[in-house]
Coordinates of C-alpha atoms and ligand atoms in Angstrom, one line a residue:
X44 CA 18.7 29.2 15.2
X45 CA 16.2 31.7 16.6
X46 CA 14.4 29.2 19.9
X47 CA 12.1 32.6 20.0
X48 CA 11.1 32.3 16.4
X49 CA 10.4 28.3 17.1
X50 CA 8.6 28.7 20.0
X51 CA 5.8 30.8 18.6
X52 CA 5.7 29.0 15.6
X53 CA 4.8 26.3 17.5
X54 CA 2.2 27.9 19.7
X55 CA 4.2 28.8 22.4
X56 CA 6.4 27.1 25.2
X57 CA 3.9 24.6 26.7
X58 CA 3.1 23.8 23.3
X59 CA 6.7 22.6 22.5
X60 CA 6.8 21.2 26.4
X61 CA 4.0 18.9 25.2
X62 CA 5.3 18.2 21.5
X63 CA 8.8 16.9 23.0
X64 CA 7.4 15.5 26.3
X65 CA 9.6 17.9 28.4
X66 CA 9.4 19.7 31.7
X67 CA 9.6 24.2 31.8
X68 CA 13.1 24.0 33.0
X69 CA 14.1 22.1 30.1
X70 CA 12.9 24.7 27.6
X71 CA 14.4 27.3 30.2
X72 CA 17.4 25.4 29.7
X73 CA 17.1 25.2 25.6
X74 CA 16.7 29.3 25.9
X75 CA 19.7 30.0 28.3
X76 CA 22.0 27.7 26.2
X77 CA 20.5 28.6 22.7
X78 CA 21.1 25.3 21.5
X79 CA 19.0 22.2 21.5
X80 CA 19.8 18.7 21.9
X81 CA 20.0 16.4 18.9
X82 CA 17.6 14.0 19.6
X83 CA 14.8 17.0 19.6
X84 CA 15.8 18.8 16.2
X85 CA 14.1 16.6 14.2
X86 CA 10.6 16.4 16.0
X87 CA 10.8 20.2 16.0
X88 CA 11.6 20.4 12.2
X89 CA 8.7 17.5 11.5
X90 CA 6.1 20.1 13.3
X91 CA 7.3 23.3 11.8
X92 CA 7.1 22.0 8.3
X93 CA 4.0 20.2 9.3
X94 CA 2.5 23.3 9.9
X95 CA 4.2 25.0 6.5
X96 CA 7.2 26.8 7.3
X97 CA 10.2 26.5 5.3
X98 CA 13.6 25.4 7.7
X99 CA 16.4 25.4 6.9
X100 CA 17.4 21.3 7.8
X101 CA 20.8 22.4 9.0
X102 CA 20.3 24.6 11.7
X103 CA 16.5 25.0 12.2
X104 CA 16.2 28.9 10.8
X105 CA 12.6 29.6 10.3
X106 CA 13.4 30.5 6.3
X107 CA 9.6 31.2 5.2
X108 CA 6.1 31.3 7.3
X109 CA 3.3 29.8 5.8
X110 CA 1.4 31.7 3.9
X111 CA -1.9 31.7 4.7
X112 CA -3.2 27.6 6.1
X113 CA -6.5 26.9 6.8
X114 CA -6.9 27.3 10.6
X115 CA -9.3 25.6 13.0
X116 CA -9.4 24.3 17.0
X117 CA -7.5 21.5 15.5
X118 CA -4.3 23.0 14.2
X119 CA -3.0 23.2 17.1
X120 CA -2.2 19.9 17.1
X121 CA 0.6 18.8 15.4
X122 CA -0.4 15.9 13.2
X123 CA -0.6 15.4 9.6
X124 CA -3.0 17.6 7.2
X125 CA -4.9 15.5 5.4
X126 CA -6.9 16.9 1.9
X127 CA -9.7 15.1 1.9
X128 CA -11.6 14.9 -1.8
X129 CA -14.7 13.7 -2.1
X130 CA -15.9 12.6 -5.4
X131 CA -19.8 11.9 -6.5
X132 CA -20.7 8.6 -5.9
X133 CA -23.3 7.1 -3.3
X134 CA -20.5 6.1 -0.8
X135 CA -19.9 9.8 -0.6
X136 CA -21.6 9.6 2.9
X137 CA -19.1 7.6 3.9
X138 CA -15.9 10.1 3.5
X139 CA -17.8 12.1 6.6
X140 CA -17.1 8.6 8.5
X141 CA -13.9 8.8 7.2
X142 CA -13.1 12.2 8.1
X143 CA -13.9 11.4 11.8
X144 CA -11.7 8.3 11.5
X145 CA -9.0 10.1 10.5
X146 CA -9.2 12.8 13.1
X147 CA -9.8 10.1 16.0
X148 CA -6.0 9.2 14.6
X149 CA -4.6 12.9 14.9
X150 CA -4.8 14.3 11.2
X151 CA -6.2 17.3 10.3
X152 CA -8.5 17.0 7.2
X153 CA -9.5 19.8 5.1
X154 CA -12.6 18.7 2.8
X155 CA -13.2 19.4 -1.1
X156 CA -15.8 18.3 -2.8
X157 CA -16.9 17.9 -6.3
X158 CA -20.2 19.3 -7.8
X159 CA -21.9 15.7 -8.0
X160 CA -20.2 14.9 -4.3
X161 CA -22.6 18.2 -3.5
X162 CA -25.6 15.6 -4.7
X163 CA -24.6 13.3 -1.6
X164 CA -23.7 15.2 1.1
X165 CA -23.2 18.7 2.0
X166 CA -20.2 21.1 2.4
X167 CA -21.8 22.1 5.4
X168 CA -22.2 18.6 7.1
X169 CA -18.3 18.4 6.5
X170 CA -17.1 21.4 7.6
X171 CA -18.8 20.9 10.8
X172 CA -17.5 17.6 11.3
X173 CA -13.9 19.0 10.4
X174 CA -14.1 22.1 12.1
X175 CA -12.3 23.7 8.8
X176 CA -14.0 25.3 5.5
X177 CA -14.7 22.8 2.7
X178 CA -13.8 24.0 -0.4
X179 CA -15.8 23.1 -3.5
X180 CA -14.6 25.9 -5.9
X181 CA -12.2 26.5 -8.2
X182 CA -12.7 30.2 -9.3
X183 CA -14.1 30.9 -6.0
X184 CA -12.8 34.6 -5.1
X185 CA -12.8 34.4 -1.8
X186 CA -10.4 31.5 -1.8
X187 CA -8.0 32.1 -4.1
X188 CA -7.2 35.1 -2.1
X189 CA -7.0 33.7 0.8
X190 CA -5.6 30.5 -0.7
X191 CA -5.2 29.4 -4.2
X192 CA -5.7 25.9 -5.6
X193 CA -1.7 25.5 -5.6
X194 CA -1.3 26.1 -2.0
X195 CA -4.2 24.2 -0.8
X196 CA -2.8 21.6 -2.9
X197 CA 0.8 22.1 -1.3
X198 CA -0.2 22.1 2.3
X199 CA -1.7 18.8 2.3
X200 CA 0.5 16.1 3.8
X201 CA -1.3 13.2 1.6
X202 CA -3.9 13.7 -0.7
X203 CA -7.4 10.8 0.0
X204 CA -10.1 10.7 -2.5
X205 CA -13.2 8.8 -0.4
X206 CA -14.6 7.4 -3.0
X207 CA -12.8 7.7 -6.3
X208 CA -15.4 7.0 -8.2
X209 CA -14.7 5.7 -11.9
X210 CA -15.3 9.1 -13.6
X211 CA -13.3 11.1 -11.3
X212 CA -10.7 8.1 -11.8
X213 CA -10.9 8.5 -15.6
X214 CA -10.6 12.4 -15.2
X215 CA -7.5 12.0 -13.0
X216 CA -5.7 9.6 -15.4
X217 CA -6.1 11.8 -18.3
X218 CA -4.8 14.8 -16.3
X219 CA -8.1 17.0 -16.7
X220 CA -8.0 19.9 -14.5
X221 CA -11.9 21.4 -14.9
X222 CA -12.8 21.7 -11.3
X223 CA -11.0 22.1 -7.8
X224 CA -10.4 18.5 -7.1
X225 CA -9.0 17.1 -10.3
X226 CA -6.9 21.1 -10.2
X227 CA -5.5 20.1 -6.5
X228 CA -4.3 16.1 -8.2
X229 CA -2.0 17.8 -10.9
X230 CA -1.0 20.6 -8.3
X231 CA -0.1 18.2 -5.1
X232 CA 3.7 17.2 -4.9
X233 CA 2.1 15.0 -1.9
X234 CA 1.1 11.4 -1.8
X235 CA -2.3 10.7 -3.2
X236 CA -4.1 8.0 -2.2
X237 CA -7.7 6.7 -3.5
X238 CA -10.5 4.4 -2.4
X239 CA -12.4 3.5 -5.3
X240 CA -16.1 2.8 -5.3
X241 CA -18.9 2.2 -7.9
X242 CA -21.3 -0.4 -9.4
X243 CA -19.0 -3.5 -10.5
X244 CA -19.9 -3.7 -13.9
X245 CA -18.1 0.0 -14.1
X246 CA -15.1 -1.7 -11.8
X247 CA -15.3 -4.9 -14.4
X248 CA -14.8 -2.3 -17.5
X249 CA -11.7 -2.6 -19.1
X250 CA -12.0 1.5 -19.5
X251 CA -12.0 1.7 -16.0
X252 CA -9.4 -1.5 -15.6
X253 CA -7.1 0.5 -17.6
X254 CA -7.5 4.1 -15.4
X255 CA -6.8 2.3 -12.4
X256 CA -3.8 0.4 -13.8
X257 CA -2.1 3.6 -15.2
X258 CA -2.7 6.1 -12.0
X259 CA -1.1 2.8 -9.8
X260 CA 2.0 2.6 -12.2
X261 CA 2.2 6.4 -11.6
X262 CA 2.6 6.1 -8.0
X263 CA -1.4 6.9 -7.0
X264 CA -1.8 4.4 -3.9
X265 CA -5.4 2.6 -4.5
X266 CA -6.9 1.0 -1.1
X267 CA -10.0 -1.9 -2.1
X268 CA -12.0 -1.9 -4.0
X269 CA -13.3 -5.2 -2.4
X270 CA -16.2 -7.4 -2.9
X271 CA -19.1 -7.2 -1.2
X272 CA -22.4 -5.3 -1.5
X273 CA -21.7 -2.1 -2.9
X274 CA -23.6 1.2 -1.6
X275 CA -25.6 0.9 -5.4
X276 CA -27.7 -2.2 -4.0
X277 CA -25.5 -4.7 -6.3
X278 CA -23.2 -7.7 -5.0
X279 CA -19.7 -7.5 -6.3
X280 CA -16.6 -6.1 -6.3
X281 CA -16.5 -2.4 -6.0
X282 CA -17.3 -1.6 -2.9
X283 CA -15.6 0.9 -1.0
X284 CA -13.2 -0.3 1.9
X285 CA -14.3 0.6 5.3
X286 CA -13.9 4.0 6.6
X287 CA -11.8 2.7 9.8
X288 CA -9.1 0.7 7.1
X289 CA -9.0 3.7 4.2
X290 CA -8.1 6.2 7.5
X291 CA -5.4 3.3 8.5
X292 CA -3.5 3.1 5.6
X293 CA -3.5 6.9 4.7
X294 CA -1.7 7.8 8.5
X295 CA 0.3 4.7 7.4
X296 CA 1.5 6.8 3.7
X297 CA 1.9 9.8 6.1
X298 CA 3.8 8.5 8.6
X299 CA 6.4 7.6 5.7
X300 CA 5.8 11.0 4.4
X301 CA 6.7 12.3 7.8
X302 CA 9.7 10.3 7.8
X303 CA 10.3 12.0 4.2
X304 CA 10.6 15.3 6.4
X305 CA 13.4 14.0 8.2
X306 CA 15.0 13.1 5.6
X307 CA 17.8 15.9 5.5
X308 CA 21.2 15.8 7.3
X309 CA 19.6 17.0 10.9
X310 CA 21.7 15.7 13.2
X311 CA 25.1 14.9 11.4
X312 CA 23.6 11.7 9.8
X313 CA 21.6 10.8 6.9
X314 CA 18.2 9.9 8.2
X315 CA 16.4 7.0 6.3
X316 CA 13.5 8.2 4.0
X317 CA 11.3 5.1 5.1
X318 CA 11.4 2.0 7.5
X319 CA 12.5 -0.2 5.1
X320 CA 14.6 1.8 3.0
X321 CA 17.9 -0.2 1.3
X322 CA 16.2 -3.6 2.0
X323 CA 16.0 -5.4 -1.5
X324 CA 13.0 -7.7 -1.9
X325 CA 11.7 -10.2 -4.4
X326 CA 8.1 -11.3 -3.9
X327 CA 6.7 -13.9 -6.2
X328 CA 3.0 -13.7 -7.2
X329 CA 0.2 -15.3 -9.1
X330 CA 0.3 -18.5 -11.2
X331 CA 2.3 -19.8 -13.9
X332 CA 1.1 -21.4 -16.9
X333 CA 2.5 -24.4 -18.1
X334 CA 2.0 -24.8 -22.2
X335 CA 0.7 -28.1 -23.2
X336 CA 0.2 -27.2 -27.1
X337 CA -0.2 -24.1 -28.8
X338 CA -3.1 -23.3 -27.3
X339 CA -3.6 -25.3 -24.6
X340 CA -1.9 -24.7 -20.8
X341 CA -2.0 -25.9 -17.2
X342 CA -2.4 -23.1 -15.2
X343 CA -4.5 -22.4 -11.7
X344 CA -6.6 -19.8 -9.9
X345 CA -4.3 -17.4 -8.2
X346 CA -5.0 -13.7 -9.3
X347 CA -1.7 -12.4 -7.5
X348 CA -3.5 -10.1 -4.9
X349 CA -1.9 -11.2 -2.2
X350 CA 1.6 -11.4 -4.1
X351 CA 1.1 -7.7 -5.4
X352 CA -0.3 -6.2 -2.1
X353 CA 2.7 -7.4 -0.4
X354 CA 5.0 -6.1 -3.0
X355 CA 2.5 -2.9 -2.6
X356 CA 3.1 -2.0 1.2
X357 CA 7.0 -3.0 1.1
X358 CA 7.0 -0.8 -1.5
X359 CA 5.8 2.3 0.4
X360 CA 7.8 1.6 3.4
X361 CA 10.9 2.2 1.5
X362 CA 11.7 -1.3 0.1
X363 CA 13.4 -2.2 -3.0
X364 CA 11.3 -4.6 -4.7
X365 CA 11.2 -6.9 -7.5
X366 CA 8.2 -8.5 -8.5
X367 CA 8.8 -11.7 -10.1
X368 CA 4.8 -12.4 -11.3
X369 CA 2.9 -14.6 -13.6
X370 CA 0.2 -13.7 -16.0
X371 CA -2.7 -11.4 -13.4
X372 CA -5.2 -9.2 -14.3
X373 CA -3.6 -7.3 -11.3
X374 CA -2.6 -3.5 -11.7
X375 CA 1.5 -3.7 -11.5
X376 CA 1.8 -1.7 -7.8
X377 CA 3.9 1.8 -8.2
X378 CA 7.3 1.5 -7.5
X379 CA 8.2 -2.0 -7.8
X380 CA 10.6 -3.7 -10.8
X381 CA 8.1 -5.8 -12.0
X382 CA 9.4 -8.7 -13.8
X383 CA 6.6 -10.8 -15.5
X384 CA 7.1 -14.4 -16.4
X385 CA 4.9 -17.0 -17.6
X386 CA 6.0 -20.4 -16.8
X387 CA 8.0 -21.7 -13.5
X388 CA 11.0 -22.1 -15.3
X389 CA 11.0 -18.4 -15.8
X390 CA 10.1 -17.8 -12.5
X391 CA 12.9 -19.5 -11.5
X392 CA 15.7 -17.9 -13.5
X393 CA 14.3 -14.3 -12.6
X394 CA 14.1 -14.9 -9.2
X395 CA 18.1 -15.9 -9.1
X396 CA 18.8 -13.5 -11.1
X397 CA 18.0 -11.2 -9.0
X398 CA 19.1 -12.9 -6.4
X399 CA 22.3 -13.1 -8.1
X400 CA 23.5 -9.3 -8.4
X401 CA 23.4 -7.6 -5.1
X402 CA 22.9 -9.4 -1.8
X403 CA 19.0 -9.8 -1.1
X404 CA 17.5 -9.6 2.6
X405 CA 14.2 -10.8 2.1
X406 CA 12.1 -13.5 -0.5
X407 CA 8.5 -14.0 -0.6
X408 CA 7.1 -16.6 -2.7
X409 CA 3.5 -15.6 -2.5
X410 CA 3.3 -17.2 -6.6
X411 CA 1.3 -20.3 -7.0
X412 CA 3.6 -22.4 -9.2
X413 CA 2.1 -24.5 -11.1
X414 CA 3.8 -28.1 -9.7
X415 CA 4.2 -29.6 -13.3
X416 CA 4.7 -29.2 -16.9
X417 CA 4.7 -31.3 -19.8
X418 CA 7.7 -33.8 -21.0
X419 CA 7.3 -32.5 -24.7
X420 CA 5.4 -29.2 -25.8
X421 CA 3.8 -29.7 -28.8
X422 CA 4.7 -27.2 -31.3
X423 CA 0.9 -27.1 -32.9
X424 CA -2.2 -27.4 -31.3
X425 CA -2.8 -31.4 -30.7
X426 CA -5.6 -32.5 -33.0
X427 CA -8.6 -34.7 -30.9
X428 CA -8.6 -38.1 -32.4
X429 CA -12.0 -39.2 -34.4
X430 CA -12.7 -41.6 -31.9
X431 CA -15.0 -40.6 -29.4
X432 CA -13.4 -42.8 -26.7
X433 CA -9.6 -42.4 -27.2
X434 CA -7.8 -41.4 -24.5
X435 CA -5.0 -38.6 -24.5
X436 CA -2.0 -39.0 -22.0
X437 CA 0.2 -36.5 -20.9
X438 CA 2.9 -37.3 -19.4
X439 CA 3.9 -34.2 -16.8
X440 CA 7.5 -33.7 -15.3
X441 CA 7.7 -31.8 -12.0
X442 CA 8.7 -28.5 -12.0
X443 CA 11.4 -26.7 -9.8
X444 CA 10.8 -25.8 -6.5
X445 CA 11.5 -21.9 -6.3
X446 CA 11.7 -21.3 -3.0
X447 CA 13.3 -24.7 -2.4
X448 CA 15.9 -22.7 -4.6
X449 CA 16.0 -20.0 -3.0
X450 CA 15.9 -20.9 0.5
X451 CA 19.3 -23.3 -0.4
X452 CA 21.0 -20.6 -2.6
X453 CA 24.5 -19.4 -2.0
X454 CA 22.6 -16.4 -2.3
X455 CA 20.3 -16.9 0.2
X456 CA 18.2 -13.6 1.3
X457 CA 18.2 -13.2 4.8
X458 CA 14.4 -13.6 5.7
X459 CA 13.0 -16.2 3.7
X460 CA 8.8 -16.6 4.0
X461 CA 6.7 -19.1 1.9
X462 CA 3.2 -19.5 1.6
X463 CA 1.3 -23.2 2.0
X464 CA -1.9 -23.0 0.3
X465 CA -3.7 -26.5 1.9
X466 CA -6.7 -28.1 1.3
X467 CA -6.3 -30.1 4.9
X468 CA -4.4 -30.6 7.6
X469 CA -3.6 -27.2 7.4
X470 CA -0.9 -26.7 10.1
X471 CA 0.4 -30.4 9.9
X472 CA 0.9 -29.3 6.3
X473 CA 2.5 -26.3 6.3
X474 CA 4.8 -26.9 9.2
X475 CA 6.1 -30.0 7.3
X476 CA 6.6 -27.7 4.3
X477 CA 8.4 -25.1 6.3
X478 CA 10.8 -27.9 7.3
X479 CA 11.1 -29.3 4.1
X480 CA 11.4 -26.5 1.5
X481 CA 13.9 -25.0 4.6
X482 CA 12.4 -21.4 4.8
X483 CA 12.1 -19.2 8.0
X484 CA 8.5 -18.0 8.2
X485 CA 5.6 -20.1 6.3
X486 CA 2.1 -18.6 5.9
X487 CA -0.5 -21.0 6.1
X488 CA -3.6 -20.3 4.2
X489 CA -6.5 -23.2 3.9
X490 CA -7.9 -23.1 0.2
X491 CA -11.0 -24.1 -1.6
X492 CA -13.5 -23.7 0.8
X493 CA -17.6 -23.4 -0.7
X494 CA -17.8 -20.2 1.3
X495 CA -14.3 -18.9 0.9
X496 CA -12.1 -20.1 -1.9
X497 CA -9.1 -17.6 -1.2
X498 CA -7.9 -17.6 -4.7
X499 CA -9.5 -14.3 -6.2
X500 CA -10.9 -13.5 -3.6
X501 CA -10.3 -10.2 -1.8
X502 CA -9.6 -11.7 1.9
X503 CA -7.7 -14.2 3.0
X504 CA -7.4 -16.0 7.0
X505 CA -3.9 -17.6 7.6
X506 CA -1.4 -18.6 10.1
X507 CA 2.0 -17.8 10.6
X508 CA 4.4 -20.3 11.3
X509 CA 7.7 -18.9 12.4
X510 CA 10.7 -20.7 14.7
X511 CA 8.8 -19.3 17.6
X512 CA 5.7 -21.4 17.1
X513 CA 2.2 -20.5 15.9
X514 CA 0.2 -17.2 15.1
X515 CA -3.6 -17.3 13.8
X516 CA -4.3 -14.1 12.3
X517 CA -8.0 -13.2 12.0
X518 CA -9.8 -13.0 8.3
X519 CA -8.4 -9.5 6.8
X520 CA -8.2 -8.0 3.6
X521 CA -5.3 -9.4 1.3
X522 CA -3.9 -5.8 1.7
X523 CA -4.3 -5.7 5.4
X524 CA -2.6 -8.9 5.4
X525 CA 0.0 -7.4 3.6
X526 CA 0.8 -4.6 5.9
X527 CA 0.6 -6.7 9.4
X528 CA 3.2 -8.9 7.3
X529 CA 5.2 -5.8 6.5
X530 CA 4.8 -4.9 10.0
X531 CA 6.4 -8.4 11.0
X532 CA 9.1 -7.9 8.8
X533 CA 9.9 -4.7 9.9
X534 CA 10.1 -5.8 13.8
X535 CA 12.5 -8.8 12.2
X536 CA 14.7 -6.4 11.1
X537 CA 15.0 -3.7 14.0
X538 CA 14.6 -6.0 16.8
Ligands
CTP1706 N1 6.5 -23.1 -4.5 C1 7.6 -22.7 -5.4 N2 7.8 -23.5 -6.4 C2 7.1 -24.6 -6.7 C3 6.0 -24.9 -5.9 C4 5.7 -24.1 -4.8 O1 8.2 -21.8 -5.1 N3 7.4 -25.3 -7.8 C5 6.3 -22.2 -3.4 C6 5.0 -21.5 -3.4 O2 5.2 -20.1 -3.9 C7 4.7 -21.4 -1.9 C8 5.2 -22.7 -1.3 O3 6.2 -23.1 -2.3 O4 5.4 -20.3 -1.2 C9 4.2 -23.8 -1.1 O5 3.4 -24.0 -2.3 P1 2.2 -25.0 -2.3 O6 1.5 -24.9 -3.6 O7 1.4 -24.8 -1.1 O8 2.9 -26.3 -2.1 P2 3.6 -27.3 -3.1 O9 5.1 -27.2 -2.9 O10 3.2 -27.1 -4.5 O11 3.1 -28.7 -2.6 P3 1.7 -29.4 -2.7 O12 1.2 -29.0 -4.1 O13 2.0 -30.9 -2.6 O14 0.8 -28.9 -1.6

């Protein structure tokens, strides 16, 4: 290890003072003994790679400068580069808001835009805001000497597209390369992350449906969009999420990206890739439908958002997952076994199934199970009788209570964490369920409200009941939800 080498890699010795909170005589310390304590290599191997040098994990050798990085004010600091691609849509203005939001959390963001983005905004107004070049060509000269598409691509930490609209969506899923920014997705080895916008008759399209659901299966991590009035005048879902929440979640991807970093044998042990790496989960999500006839069911109105976005952010903090879900018009979240089912009793037998194999530390029955079923299915579809004023009777059995089940298993997981969806009496009601069905946490959500019927929609306002009493958590987003949960979880585990 050359400490030399280090220390002007890193901007020089107050520069590492500041990056590992030391005094001088520390670093004079680090010089005279050339050697550094454990606990520092990593931080110092996060920053040099953050800023593109190759090192060697094992002993910190500076192995390759970077070549040429875009340079600004800002990169100095030490946090995550961020490429931020704008696509052509009327919430492009709001990427500059997002740029700023990122920075106010410590990334560096280097801007591309698209030709239509150019229609919305300029690459002027962004590179001023940044403080770095935008870069909006692909055959530009100028840049591919100083940097071509591959390396811009490589030195980004996560890739955010603010908005994705649905062409740029439809050009990413089909791999066309034709300008910078669709050049820099096939190129990029890092994260990508996108925040669709557009009118919702384009969300609604099943053309569109089917571009978002293939780039999620490939690992592209989508944020919104939600419901709401969109930036084209219309009510409905497709609107962009908010700056403040897209910038949120992408430090969130890098910080697990950061971990990725640390991820080599540093310090004699095997550092963990994410926070939540080796902990095996099964979620549960959306209905189940219950046949009556051939053609007829009992089912209900859960859409499995909230199931999947919790699935989605254990996911990318490292968590095995497996999915048990019903039938959703959901895009199956990257990374997750996805295990669909369609009635309870097949919700049921996945769920200890998986249970069954390897020891499981934490179940979330986010599903809405549909409470009965009938006695008898018939095996055609039940004919109406001719007269007008016959009555038909079913007569329904209950189903089994999954996380009853699992929450009494021989098997049980560790954390166990149900969901009371209440019409009334909402904590009454869920803390008697807690008690009864014998799981740990219980999230208390009150449903079918005129204003706010939770199922479908995008938000959700609930309270967690926990051995320790009662939390109220304010309206969020489903997927906020789903990361202050994973945040819960992950304080439950490393306490
Ligand atoms: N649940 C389950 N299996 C069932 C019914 C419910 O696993 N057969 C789970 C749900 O996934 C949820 C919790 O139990 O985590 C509470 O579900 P909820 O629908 O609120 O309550 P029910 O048990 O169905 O009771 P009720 O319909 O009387 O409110």
């Amino acid at each position: 290890m050359n400490l030399s080498a280090i220390i002007t890699a890193l901007g020089g010795r107050s520069a590492l003072q500041q990056l590992l909170d030391v005094g001088p005589s520390a670093i004079s310390n680090y010089m005279t003994r050339g050697h550094l304590p454990n606990r520092v290599k990593p931080i110092i191997y996060a920053a040099l790679t953050a800023k593109g040098y190759r090192v060697s994990a094992d002993d910190l050798e500076i192995l390759a400068a970077p070549s040429k990085l875009p340079t600004s004010d800002m990169a100095t600091n030490l946090g995550p580069r961020i490429l931020l691609i704008i696509s052509g849509g009327i919430a492009a203005y709001r990427a500059l808001e997002t740029a700023r939001q990122l920075q106010k959390r410590g990334a560096r963001v280097t801007g591309v835009m698209t030709e239509s983005a150019k229609q919305f905004i300029t690459p002027l107004s962004l590179a001023a805001l940044t403080g770095e070049k935008c870069y909006d060509h692909l055959f530009s000269l100028t840049d591919e000497a100083e940097m071509g598409h591959i390396q811009l691509a490589r030195s980004a930490d996560l890739v955010l597209v603010v908005p994705a609209t649905a062409n740029f969506i439809a050009r990413a899923n089909a791999g066309i390369a034709d300008d910078l920014a669709t050049t820099i997705l096939l190129a990029t080895r890092a994260k990508v992350v996108m925040a669709p916008a557009m009118n919702p008759a384009m969300w609604a399209h099943p053309a569109t449906k089917n571009n978002f659901a293939t780039l999620t299966q490939r690992g592209v991590h989508m944020v919104g969009p939600e419901r709401g009035d969109t930036a084209c005048g219309e009510e409905g879902e497709g609107r962009m999420c908010e700056p403040s929440y897209i910038a949120d979640v992408a430090m969130k991807m890098v910080g697990a990206i950061s971990n990725n970093h640390l991820s080599g044998n540093i310090d004699g042990k095997k550092k963990q890739a994410g926070p939540l790496i080796g902990k095996r989960v099964i979620i549960t999500s959306g209905p189940t439908i219950e046949p009556i006839d051939k053609v007829r069911f009992i089912a209900n109105r859960s859409s499995g958002k909230q199931g999947h976005a919790i699935a989605t952010a254990l996911a990318s903090r490292g968590a095995s997952v497996t999915l048990v879900s019903g039938p959703v018009n959901e895009a199956p979240p990257g990374h997750v076994n996805l295990v669909p089912v369609t009635t309870a009793a097949e919700m049921l037998s996945a769920c200890t199934n998986a249970i069954a194999g390897k020891p499981t530390d934490i179940a979330i029955c986010a599903a809405a199970v549909s409470d009965w079923r009938v006695t008898s299915v018939e095996s055609k579809k039940l004919k109406k009788p001719r007269d007008s004023n016959a009555k038909l009777l079913l007569e329904l059995r209950q189903n089994p209570d999954i996380l009853s089940n699992l929450s009494n298993n021989k098997n049980r997981p560790k954390l166990v964490i149900g969901f009371a969806a209440e019409t009334e009496n909402l904590f009454e009601n869920a803390t008697a369920k807690r008690y009864h069905k014998g799981c740990d946490w219980m999230i208390a959500n009150q449903v079918g409200g005129d204003d706010d019927p939770v199922f479908g929609s995008t938000t959700n306002k609930v309270l967690l009941i926990t051995e320790l009493g009662v939390e109220t958590w304010p309206k969020m987003l489903k997927t906020e939800l789903a990361e202050k949960l994973a945040d819960r979880i992950e304080a439950e585990f490393y306490k």
